[in-house]
Coordinates of C-alpha atoms in Angstrom, one line a residue:
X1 CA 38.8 16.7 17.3
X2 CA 38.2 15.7 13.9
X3 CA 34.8 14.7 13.8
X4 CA 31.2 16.1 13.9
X5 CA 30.3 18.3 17.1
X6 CA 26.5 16.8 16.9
X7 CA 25.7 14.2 19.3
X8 CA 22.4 12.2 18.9
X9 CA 21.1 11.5 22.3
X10 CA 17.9 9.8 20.9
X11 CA 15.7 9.1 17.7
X12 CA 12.2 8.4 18.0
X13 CA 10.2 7.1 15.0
X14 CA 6.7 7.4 14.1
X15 CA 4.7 5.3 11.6
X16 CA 1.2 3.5 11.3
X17 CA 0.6 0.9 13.6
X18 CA -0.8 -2.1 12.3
X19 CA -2.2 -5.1 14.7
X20 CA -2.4 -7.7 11.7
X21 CA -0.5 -7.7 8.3
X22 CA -1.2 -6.7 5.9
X23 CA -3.8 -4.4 7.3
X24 CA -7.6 -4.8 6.2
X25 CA -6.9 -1.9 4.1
X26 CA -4.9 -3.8 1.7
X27 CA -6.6 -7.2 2.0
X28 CA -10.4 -5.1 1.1
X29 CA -8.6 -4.7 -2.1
X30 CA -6.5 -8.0 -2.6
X31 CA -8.9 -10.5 -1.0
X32 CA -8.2 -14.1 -0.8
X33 CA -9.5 -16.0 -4.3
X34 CA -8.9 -19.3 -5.6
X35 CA -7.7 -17.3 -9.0
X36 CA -4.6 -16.0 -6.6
X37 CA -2.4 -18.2 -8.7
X38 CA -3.6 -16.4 -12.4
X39 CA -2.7 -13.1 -12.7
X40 CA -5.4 -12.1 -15.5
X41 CA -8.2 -13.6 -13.8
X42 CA -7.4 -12.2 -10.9
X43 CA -6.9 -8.8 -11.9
X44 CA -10.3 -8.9 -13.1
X45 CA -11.6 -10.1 -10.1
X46 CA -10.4 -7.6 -7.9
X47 CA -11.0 -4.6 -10.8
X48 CA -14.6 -5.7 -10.6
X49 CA -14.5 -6.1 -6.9
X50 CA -13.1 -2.3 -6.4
X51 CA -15.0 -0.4 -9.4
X52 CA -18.0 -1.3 -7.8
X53 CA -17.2 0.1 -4.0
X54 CA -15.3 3.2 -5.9
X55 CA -18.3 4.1 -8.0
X56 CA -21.1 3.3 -5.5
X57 CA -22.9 0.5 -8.0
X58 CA -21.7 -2.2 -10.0
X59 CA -19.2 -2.4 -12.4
X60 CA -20.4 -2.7 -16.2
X61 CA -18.3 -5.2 -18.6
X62 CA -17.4 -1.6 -20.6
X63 CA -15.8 -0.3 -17.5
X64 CA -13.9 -3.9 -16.2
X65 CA -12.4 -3.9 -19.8
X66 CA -11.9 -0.2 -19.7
X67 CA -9.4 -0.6 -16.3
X68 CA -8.3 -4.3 -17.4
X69 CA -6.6 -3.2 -20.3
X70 CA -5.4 -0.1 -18.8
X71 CA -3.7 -2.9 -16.2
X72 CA -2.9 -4.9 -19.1
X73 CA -0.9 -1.8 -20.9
X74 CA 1.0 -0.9 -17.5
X75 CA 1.5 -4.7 -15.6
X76 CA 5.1 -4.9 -17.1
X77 CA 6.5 -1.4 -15.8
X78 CA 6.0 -3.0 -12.5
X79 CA 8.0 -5.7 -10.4
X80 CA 4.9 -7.0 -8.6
X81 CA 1.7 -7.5 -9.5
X82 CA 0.8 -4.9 -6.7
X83 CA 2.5 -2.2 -8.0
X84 CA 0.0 -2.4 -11.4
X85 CA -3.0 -2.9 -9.6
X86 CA -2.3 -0.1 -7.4
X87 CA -1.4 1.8 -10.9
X88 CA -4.6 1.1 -12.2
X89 CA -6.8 1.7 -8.9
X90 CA -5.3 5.6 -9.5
X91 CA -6.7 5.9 -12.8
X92 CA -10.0 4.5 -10.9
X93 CA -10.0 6.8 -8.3
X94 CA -9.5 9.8 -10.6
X95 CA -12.8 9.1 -12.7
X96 CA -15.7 11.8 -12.3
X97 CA -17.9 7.9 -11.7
X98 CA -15.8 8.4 -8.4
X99 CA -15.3 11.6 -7.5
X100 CA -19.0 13.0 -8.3
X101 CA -22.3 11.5 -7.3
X102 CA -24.4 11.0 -9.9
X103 CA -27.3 13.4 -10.8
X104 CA -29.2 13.3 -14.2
X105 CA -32.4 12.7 -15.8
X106 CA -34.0 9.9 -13.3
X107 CA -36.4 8.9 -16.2
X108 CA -34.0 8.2 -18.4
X109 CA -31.7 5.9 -16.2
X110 CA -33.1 2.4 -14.5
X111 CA -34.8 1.1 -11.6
X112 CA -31.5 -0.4 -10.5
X113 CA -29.4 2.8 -11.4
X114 CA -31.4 4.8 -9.2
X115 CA -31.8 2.7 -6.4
X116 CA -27.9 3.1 -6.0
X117 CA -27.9 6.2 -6.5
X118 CA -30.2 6.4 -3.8
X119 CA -27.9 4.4 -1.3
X120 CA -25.0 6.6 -1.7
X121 CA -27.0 9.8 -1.6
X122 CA -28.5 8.6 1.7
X123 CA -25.3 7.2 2.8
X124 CA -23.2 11.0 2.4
X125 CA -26.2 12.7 3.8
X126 CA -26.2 10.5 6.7
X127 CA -23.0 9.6 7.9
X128 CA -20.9 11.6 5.4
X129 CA -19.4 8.5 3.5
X130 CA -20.2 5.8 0.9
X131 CA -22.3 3.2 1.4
X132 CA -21.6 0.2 4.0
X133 CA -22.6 -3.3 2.4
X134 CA -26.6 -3.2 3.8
X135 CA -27.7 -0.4 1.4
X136 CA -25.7 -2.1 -2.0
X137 CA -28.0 -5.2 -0.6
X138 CA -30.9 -3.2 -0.3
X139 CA -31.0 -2.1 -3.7
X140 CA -29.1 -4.9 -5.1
X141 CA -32.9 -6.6 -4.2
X142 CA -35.0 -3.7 -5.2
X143 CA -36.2 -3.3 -1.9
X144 CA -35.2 0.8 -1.5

């Protein structure tokens, strides 16, 4: 009489469905290393290890720094070392080296710049996405 006239018959609940945990999503990113244990060299490690899938060619030292001291700056507003990576993978993922492909002047950029470039324009022309592991191999050996 005093209570609610709402009754809840059933809830149902839907979320992603994972087979393994963590997902391959997350380990892609935070891979299995020796340097597990040291969060600097670490950091670095998997920095390098995503700059280079997110802009579609290796990282250079300029942009590693760039994002490590970013990390550096932010890793204490976080509880876990997660939570600044994951900061620090935004400021990745909002650079124009990710969100455009590069065009320019091929004569003034390297043999190597270009055949990367060449993988991931193949690759979006293709099968609309970045490049798989083959192509980066490909021009990694200047065979493109």
């Amino acid at each position: 009489e005093t209570g609610s006239s709402i009754i809840v018959s059933e809830v149902e609940f839907e979320a992603p469905y994972f087979e393994t945990w963590p997902p391959q999503s997350h380990t892609r990113v935070f891979f299995e290393s020796p340097n597990k244990d040291n969060a600097e060299v670490y950091a670095r490690e998997v920095l390098t290890s995503f700059i280079s899938r997110a802009f579609r060619r290796p990282a250079t030292r300029d942009e590693i720094s760039l994002y490590y001291n970013f990390w550096s700056a932010v890793r204490d507003d976080y509880s876990t070392f997660e939570g600044g990576i994951r900061e620090t993978l935004v400021a990745v993922l909002c650079s124009p080296n990710f969100i455009y492909l590069p065009e320019g002047n091929p004569e003034k950029k390297s043999k190597p710049e270009r055949e990367y470039e060449l993988a991931a324009r193949l690759s979006y022309f293709l099968w609309n996405g970045p490049p798989d592991d083959q192509p980066y191999k490909l021009a990694s050996r200047d065979n493109f």
